[in-house]
Amino acid sequence: MKKIQFTYLLSGMVGICLFFVSCGNDKGQAQQAPQAMPYPVVTIPTETVTAYTTYPTSLEGIVNSEVRAKTSGYLTDVLVDEGQKVRKGQTLFKLETQSLSQDAAAAKANVNAAQVEVDKLKPLVEKNIISGVQLETAKAKLAQAKSGYNAIAANIAYATVKSPVDGYVGSIPFREGALISPTSQVPLTTVADIDKIYAFFSLNEKAYLDFIETNEGKTLEDKIKNLPKVRLILANGSLYDQEGTIETINSQVDPSTGTVSFRAVFDNPNRMLSSGYSGKIQLPKQYDDAIVVPAASTYERQGVTYVYRVQGDTLAVSNSINILDRVDNIVVVKDGIKPGEKIVAKGVGKLRDKTPIVAQPVAFDSIAKGLDKVFK
């Protein structure tokens, strides 16, 4: 009888223990339920946005003239310095002319002798004392002597090297005493007119067609007139303070590179730019009334871009979007979300689809900083 009572007692105690364990598990599960956390939320606006596409460019003065010697000789005088402003016809260099001067003196003597011979024969021909053939022969020798003298005189003149254009002197690789030759690969210097600067750059065929088609005009000339101003980023990353104008487009595709060449011109009032500089051209593309979201509000998964759309102010729902462009700290959206809808502005990396949140509205500009660079 006692054994049976003990068995019932043991069974009851096990049941009580299971009851308390079950209650403990229910309480633990209740504690593990996700709690709604506060997240900043922005309302999607539409804005007019200007995006810029960047291309490498090389710069040259509108006139970039190489200065070369037309005769050989030793450099005796360098009369200008690098960066100096010069006028057309101003003497830049002088070459040694001593040997040429001696040759010129001998050639001049030959001219004088030939002239004396002609003068002597003229009266004799007039009196029919000698044949006119002798006079013509003397005249031919005089012409030959003058030609030889003129050639030497020209070489002497070539020894004085003058500027072919108005502009600024470039680098001067030669100094006094250097032997100069017309066949030298390196010029004496370069004189460039840099009051305006040309910027040369190229677009591939697709980019060229996309860029041209967005501008008004029936002909290429009309479209060039309607092209927007372009910007120049200098080699140090700073933005040049003058906007440029695209002047010419070579619409033929270069078969070796598959690109179309452009030339833009920039004013250079302070001579900040010079021939040989490099930089980057920025071509603008404007999106009118575009849907924009902060870049910080997006995330990517398997090549698809998402935002967390706020549903009912309490639930963050994963929402894919299609992107037109990225401009600084914002994303220009093609579709996938509508103006006026709300998205989670920050902290999207901590969320999962259909996560409960406490929406805290914030200003769009406070998230998408740098909008003054892209919004008009």
PDB file of C-alpha atoms in Angstrom, residues 56-238:
ATOM      1  CA  PRO A  56      40.101  63.058 -69.295  1.00  0.00           C
ATOM      2  CA  THR A  57      41.259  66.150 -71.161  1.00  0.00           C
ATOM      3  CA  SER A  58      44.493  67.759 -72.362  1.00  0.00           C
ATOM      4  CA  LEU A  59      44.905  71.529 -72.541  1.00  0.00           C
ATOM      5  CA  GLU A  60      46.587  73.714 -75.156  1.00  0.00           C
ATOM      6  CA  GLY A  61      46.709  77.421 -75.881  1.00  0.00           C
ATOM      7  CA  ILE A  62      44.581  78.562 -78.806  1.00  0.00           C
ATOM      8  CA  VAL A  63      47.884  79.219 -80.606  1.00  0.00           C
ATOM      9  CA  ASN A  64      50.735  76.897 -79.777  1.00  0.00           C
ATOM     10  CA  SER A  65      53.637  77.625 -82.139  1.00  0.00           C
ATOM     11  CA  GLU A  66      56.983  75.827 -82.041  1.00  0.00           C
ATOM     12  CA  VAL A  67      60.039  78.034 -82.546  1.00  0.00           C
ATOM     13  CA  ARG A  68      62.765  76.362 -84.612  1.00  0.00           C
ATOM     14  CA  ALA A  69      66.013  77.507 -86.192  1.00  0.00           C
ATOM     15  CA  LYS A  70      66.198  77.613 -89.989  1.00  0.00           C
ATOM     16  CA  THR A  71      69.977  77.408 -90.049  1.00  0.00           C
ATOM     17  CA  SER A  72      72.702  75.637 -88.107  1.00  0.00           C
ATOM     18  CA  GLY A  73      74.974  77.394 -85.645  1.00  0.00           C
ATOM     19  CA  TYR A  74      75.971  77.825 -82.027  1.00  0.00           C
ATOM     20  CA  LEU A  75      73.494  79.612 -79.775  1.00  0.00           C
ATOM     21  CA  THR A  76      75.066  82.893 -78.689  1.00  0.00           C
ATOM     22  CA  ASP A  77      72.163  84.799 -77.120  1.00  0.00           C
ATOM     23  CA  VAL A  78      68.982  83.792 -75.267  1.00  0.00           C
ATOM     24  CA  LEU A  79      67.055  87.048 -75.095  1.00  0.00           C
ATOM     25  CA  VAL A  80      63.861  85.893 -73.305  1.00  0.00           C
ATOM     26  CA  ASP A  81      62.931  83.847 -70.274  1.00  0.00           C
ATOM     27  CA  GLU A  82      60.370  81.109 -69.748  1.00  0.00           C
ATOM     28  CA  GLY A  83      56.875  82.477 -69.165  1.00  0.00           C
ATOM     29  CA  GLN A  84      57.717  85.881 -70.651  1.00  0.00           C
ATOM     30  CA  LYS A  85      55.119  87.585 -72.820  1.00  0.00           C
ATOM     31  CA  VAL A  86      56.420  88.363 -76.312  1.00  0.00           C
ATOM     32  CA  ARG A  87      55.104  90.006 -79.461  1.00  0.00           C
ATOM     33  CA  LYS A  88      55.142  88.692 -83.000  1.00  0.00           C
ATOM     34  CA  GLY A  89      58.519  89.518 -84.627  1.00  0.00           C
ATOM     35  CA  GLN A  90      60.343  89.985 -81.325  1.00  0.00           C
ATOM     36  CA  THR A  91      63.880  88.524 -81.294  1.00  0.00           C
ATOM     37  CA  LEU A  92      64.118  85.472 -79.031  1.00  0.00           C
ATOM     38  CA  PHE A  93      67.486  83.887 -79.886  1.00  0.00           C
ATOM     39  CA  LYS A  94      70.651  84.620 -81.861  1.00  0.00           C
ATOM     40  CA  LEU A  95      73.011  82.125 -83.452  1.00  0.00           C
ATOM     41  CA  GLU A  96      76.712  82.551 -84.245  1.00  0.00           C
ATOM     42  CA  THR A  97      77.193  84.250 -87.660  1.00  0.00           C
ATOM     43  CA  GLN A  98      80.938  84.889 -87.862  1.00  0.00           C
ATOM     44  CA  SER A  99      81.658  82.244 -90.481  1.00  0.00           C
ATOM     45  CA  LEU A 100      78.514  83.238 -92.386  1.00  0.00           C
ATOM     46  CA  SER A 101      79.626  86.877 -92.369  1.00  0.00           C
ATOM     47  CA  GLN A 102      82.955  85.891 -93.902  1.00  0.00           C
ATOM     48  CA  ASP A 103      81.140  83.883 -96.564  1.00  0.00           C
ATOM     49  CA  ALA A 104      78.867  86.849 -97.178  1.00  0.00           C
ATOM     50  CA  ALA A 105      81.841  89.177 -97.663  1.00  0.00           C
ATOM     51  CA  ALA A 106      83.347  86.811-100.233  1.00  0.00           C
ATOM     52  CA  ALA A 107      80.012  86.442-102.007  1.00  0.00           C
ATOM     53  CA  LYS A 108      79.572  90.218-102.067  1.00  0.00           C
ATOM     54  CA  ALA A 109      82.982  90.573-103.657  1.00  0.00           C
ATOM     55  CA  ASN A 110      81.973  88.105-106.363  1.00  0.00           C
ATOM     56  CA  VAL A 111      78.858  90.172-107.030  1.00  0.00           C
ATOM     57  CA  ASN A 112      80.892  93.333-107.354  1.00  0.00           C
ATOM     58  CA  ALA A 113      83.359  91.670-109.725  1.00  0.00           C
ATOM     59  CA  ALA A 114      80.546  90.297-111.867  1.00  0.00           C
ATOM     60  CA  GLN A 115      78.936  93.731-111.960  1.00  0.00           C
ATOM     61  CA  VAL A 116      82.203  95.341-113.105  1.00  0.00           C
ATOM     62  CA  GLU A 117      82.452  92.806-115.926  1.00  0.00           C
ATOM     63  CA  VAL A 118      78.911  93.558-117.084  1.00  0.00           C
ATOM     64  CA  ASP A 119      79.520  97.314-116.967  1.00  0.00           C
ATOM     65  CA  LYS A 120      82.722  96.907-118.981  1.00  0.00           C
ATOM     66  CA  LEU A 121      81.106  94.837-121.730  1.00  0.00           C
ATOM     67  CA  LYS A 122      78.012  96.988-122.265  1.00  0.00           C
ATOM     68  CA  PRO A 123      79.709  99.847-124.275  1.00  0.00           C
ATOM     69  CA  LEU A 124      81.710  97.352-126.276  1.00  0.00           C
ATOM     70  CA  VAL A 125      78.535  95.595-127.370  1.00  0.00           C
ATOM     71  CA  GLU A 126      76.897  98.933-128.202  1.00  0.00           C
ATOM     72  CA  LYS A 127      79.841  99.750-130.511  1.00  0.00           C
ATOM     73  CA  ASN A 128      79.668  96.293-132.053  1.00  0.00           C
ATOM     74  CA  ILE A 129      83.216  95.622-130.928  1.00  0.00           C
ATOM     75  CA  ILE A 130      82.247  92.331-129.246  1.00  0.00           C
ATOM     76  CA  SER A 131      79.368  89.920-129.552  1.00  0.00           C
ATOM     77  CA  GLY A 132      76.302  90.325-127.376  1.00  0.00           C
ATOM     78  CA  VAL A 133      76.719  86.716-126.297  1.00  0.00           C
ATOM     79  CA  GLN A 134      79.658  87.737-124.124  1.00  0.00           C
ATOM     80  CA  LEU A 135      77.513  90.320-122.370  1.00  0.00           C
ATOM     81  CA  GLU A 136      74.709  87.846-121.734  1.00  0.00           C
ATOM     82  CA  THR A 137      77.215  85.399-120.290  1.00  0.00           C
ATOM     83  CA  ALA A 138      78.526  88.098-117.961  1.00  0.00           C
ATOM     84  CA  LYS A 139      75.001  88.961-116.887  1.00  0.00           C
ATOM     85  CA  ALA A 140      74.322  85.292-116.072  1.00  0.00           C
ATOM     86  CA  LYS A 141      77.435  85.168-113.909  1.00  0.00           C
ATOM     87  CA  LEU A 142      76.256  88.331-112.117  1.00  0.00           C
ATOM     88  CA  ALA A 143      72.858  86.778-111.400  1.00  0.00           C
ATOM     89  CA  GLN A 144      74.546  83.647-110.093  1.00  0.00           C
ATOM     90  CA  ALA A 145      76.792  85.694-107.806  1.00  0.00           C
ATOM     91  CA  LYS A 146      73.805  87.652-106.465  1.00  0.00           C
ATOM     92  CA  SER A 147      71.930  84.411-105.799  1.00  0.00           C
ATOM     93  CA  GLY A 148      74.843  83.026-103.798  1.00  0.00           C
ATOM     94  CA  TYR A 149      75.094  86.214-101.783  1.00  0.00           C
ATOM     95  CA  ASN A 150      71.357  86.336-101.103  1.00  0.00           C
ATOM     96  CA  ALA A 151      71.411  82.743 -99.824  1.00  0.00           C
ATOM     97  CA  ILE A 152      74.162  83.545 -97.369  1.00  0.00           C
ATOM     98  CA  ALA A 153      72.423  86.772 -96.313  1.00  0.00           C
ATOM     99  CA  ALA A 154      69.216  84.801 -95.703  1.00  0.00           C
ATOM    100  CA  ASN A 155      71.092  82.359 -93.466  1.00  0.00           C
ATOM    101  CA  ILE A 156      72.502  85.306 -91.534  1.00  0.00           C
ATOM    102  CA  ALA A 157      68.958  86.628 -91.105  1.00  0.00           C
ATOM    103  CA  TYR A 158      67.811  83.161 -90.012  1.00  0.00           C
ATOM    104  CA  ALA A 159      70.425  83.277 -87.270  1.00  0.00           C
ATOM    105  CA  THR A 160      68.198  85.867 -85.587  1.00  0.00           C
ATOM    106  CA  VAL A 161      65.237  83.784 -84.390  1.00  0.00           C
ATOM    107  CA  LYS A 162      62.029  85.759 -83.879  1.00  0.00           C
ATOM    108  CA  SER A 163      58.661  84.959 -82.365  1.00  0.00           C
ATOM    109  CA  PRO A 164      56.112  83.842 -84.968  1.00  0.00           C
ATOM    110  CA  VAL A 165      53.084  84.938 -82.881  1.00  0.00           C
ATOM    111  CA  ASP A 166      52.007  86.948 -79.862  1.00  0.00           C
ATOM    112  CA  GLY A 167      52.017  84.835 -76.722  1.00  0.00           C
ATOM    113  CA  TYR A 168      53.985  83.461 -73.795  1.00  0.00           C
ATOM    114  CA  VAL A 169      57.320  81.673 -73.993  1.00  0.00           C
ATOM    115  CA  GLY A 170      57.330  78.051 -72.930  1.00  0.00           C
ATOM    116  CA  SER A 171      60.268  75.989 -71.701  1.00  0.00           C
ATOM    117  CA  ILE A 172      63.708  76.739 -73.145  1.00  0.00           C
ATOM    118  CA  PRO A 173      65.727  73.507 -73.269  1.00  0.00           C
ATOM    119  CA  PHE A 174      68.840  75.071 -74.869  1.00  0.00           C
ATOM    120  CA  ARG A 175      71.316  77.524 -73.380  1.00  0.00           C
ATOM    121  CA  GLU A 176      74.140  79.624 -74.786  1.00  0.00           C
ATOM    122  CA  GLY A 177      76.815  77.547 -76.492  1.00  0.00           C
ATOM    123  CA  ALA A 178      74.479  74.768 -77.655  1.00  0.00           C
ATOM    124  CA  LEU A 179      74.765  73.676 -81.266  1.00  0.00           C
ATOM    125  CA  ILE A 180      71.441  74.268 -83.000  1.00  0.00           C
ATOM    126  CA  SER A 181      70.258  72.613 -86.198  1.00  0.00           C
ATOM    127  CA  PRO A 182      67.062  72.829 -88.269  1.00  0.00           C
ATOM    128  CA  THR A 183      66.807  69.038 -87.999  1.00  0.00           C
ATOM    129  CA  SER A 184      66.720  69.042 -84.186  1.00  0.00           C
ATOM    130  CA  GLN A 185      63.678  67.169 -82.866  1.00  0.00           C
ATOM    131  CA  VAL A 186      63.339  69.528 -79.898  1.00  0.00           C
ATOM    132  CA  PRO A 187      62.302  73.128 -80.722  1.00  0.00           C
ATOM    133  CA  LEU A 188      64.103  76.122 -79.259  1.00  0.00           C
ATOM    134  CA  THR A 189      60.910  76.930 -77.396  1.00  0.00           C
ATOM    135  CA  THR A 190      57.151  77.182 -77.861  1.00  0.00           C
ATOM    136  CA  VAL A 191      55.194  80.430 -77.919  1.00  0.00           C
ATOM    137  CA  ALA A 192      51.576  79.983 -76.897  1.00  0.00           C
ATOM    138  CA  ASP A 193      48.624  82.337 -76.843  1.00  0.00           C
ATOM    139  CA  ILE A 194      46.926  81.300 -73.576  1.00  0.00           C
ATOM    140  CA  ASP A 195      44.367  84.088 -73.185  1.00  0.00           C
ATOM    141  CA  LYS A 196      42.011  81.245 -74.064  1.00  0.00           C
ATOM    142  CA  ILE A 197      42.664  77.532 -73.594  1.00  0.00           C
ATOM    143  CA  TYR A 198      41.496  74.604 -75.690  1.00  0.00           C
ATOM    144  CA  ALA A 199      40.455  71.424 -73.896  1.00  0.00           C
ATOM    145  CA  PHE A 200      40.522  68.267 -76.034  1.00  0.00           C
ATOM    146  CA  PHE A 201      38.599  65.161 -74.951  1.00  0.00           C
ATOM    147  CA  SER A 202      36.848  62.142 -76.471  1.00  0.00           C
ATOM    148  CA  LEU A 203      33.619  60.171 -76.013  1.00  0.00           C
ATOM    149  CA  ASN A 204      32.903  56.664 -77.149  1.00  0.00           C
ATOM    150  CA  GLU A 205      30.262  56.248 -79.837  1.00  0.00           C
ATOM    151  CA  LYS A 206      27.375  55.447 -77.473  1.00  0.00           C
ATOM    152  CA  ALA A 207      28.165  58.290 -75.071  1.00  0.00           C
ATOM    153  CA  TYR A 208      28.475  60.678 -78.020  1.00  0.00           C
ATOM    154  CA  LEU A 209      25.070  59.728 -79.440  1.00  0.00           C
ATOM    155  CA  ASP A 210      23.390  59.895 -76.011  1.00  0.00           C
ATOM    156  CA  PHE A 211      24.891  63.323 -75.369  1.00  0.00           C
ATOM    157  CA  ILE A 212      23.989  64.768 -78.769  1.00  0.00           C
ATOM    158  CA  GLU A 213      20.420  63.398 -78.822  1.00  0.00           C
ATOM    159  CA  THR A 214      19.519  65.217 -75.607  1.00  0.00           C
ATOM    160  CA  ASN A 215      20.159  68.626 -77.196  1.00  0.00           C
ATOM    161  CA  GLU A 216      17.907  70.611 -79.485  1.00  0.00           C
ATOM    162  CA  GLY A 217      18.649  71.221 -83.149  1.00  0.00           C
ATOM    163  CA  LYS A 218      18.146  69.559 -86.502  1.00  0.00           C
ATOM    164  CA  THR A 219      21.762  69.651 -87.654  1.00  0.00           C
ATOM    165  CA  LEU A 220      24.993  69.011 -85.806  1.00  0.00           C
ATOM    166  CA  GLU A 221      25.851  72.709 -86.055  1.00  0.00           C
ATOM    167  CA  ASP A 222      22.520  73.624 -84.414  1.00  0.00           C
ATOM    168  CA  LYS A 223      23.068  71.059 -81.671  1.00  0.00           C
ATOM    169  CA  ILE A 224      26.577  72.388 -80.964  1.00  0.00           C
ATOM    170  CA  LYS A 225      25.124  75.859 -80.498  1.00  0.00           C
ATOM    171  CA  ASN A 226      22.654  74.465 -77.943  1.00  0.00           C
ATOM    172  CA  LEU A 227      25.145  72.358 -76.011  1.00  0.00           C
ATOM    173  CA  PRO A 228      25.358  73.170 -72.286  1.00  0.00           C
ATOM    174  CA  LYS A 229      28.404  74.716 -70.684  1.00  0.00           C
ATOM    175  CA  VAL A 230      31.049  72.285 -69.452  1.00  0.00           C
ATOM    176  CA  ARG A 231      33.204  72.316 -66.330  1.00  0.00           C
ATOM    177  CA  LEU A 232      36.928  71.672 -65.874  1.00  0.00           C
ATOM    178  CA  ILE A 233      38.454  69.789 -62.956  1.00  0.00           C
ATOM    179  CA  LEU A 234      42.142  70.639 -62.585  1.00  0.00           C
ATOM    180  CA  ALA A 235      44.891  68.126 -61.872  1.00  0.00           C
ATOM    181  CA  ASN A 236      44.766  68.927 -58.141  1.00  0.00           C
ATOM    182  CA  GLY A 237      41.052  68.107 -58.000  1.00  0.00           C
ATOM    183  CA  SER A 238      39.815  71.709 -57.752  1.00  0.00           C
TER     184      SER A 238
END
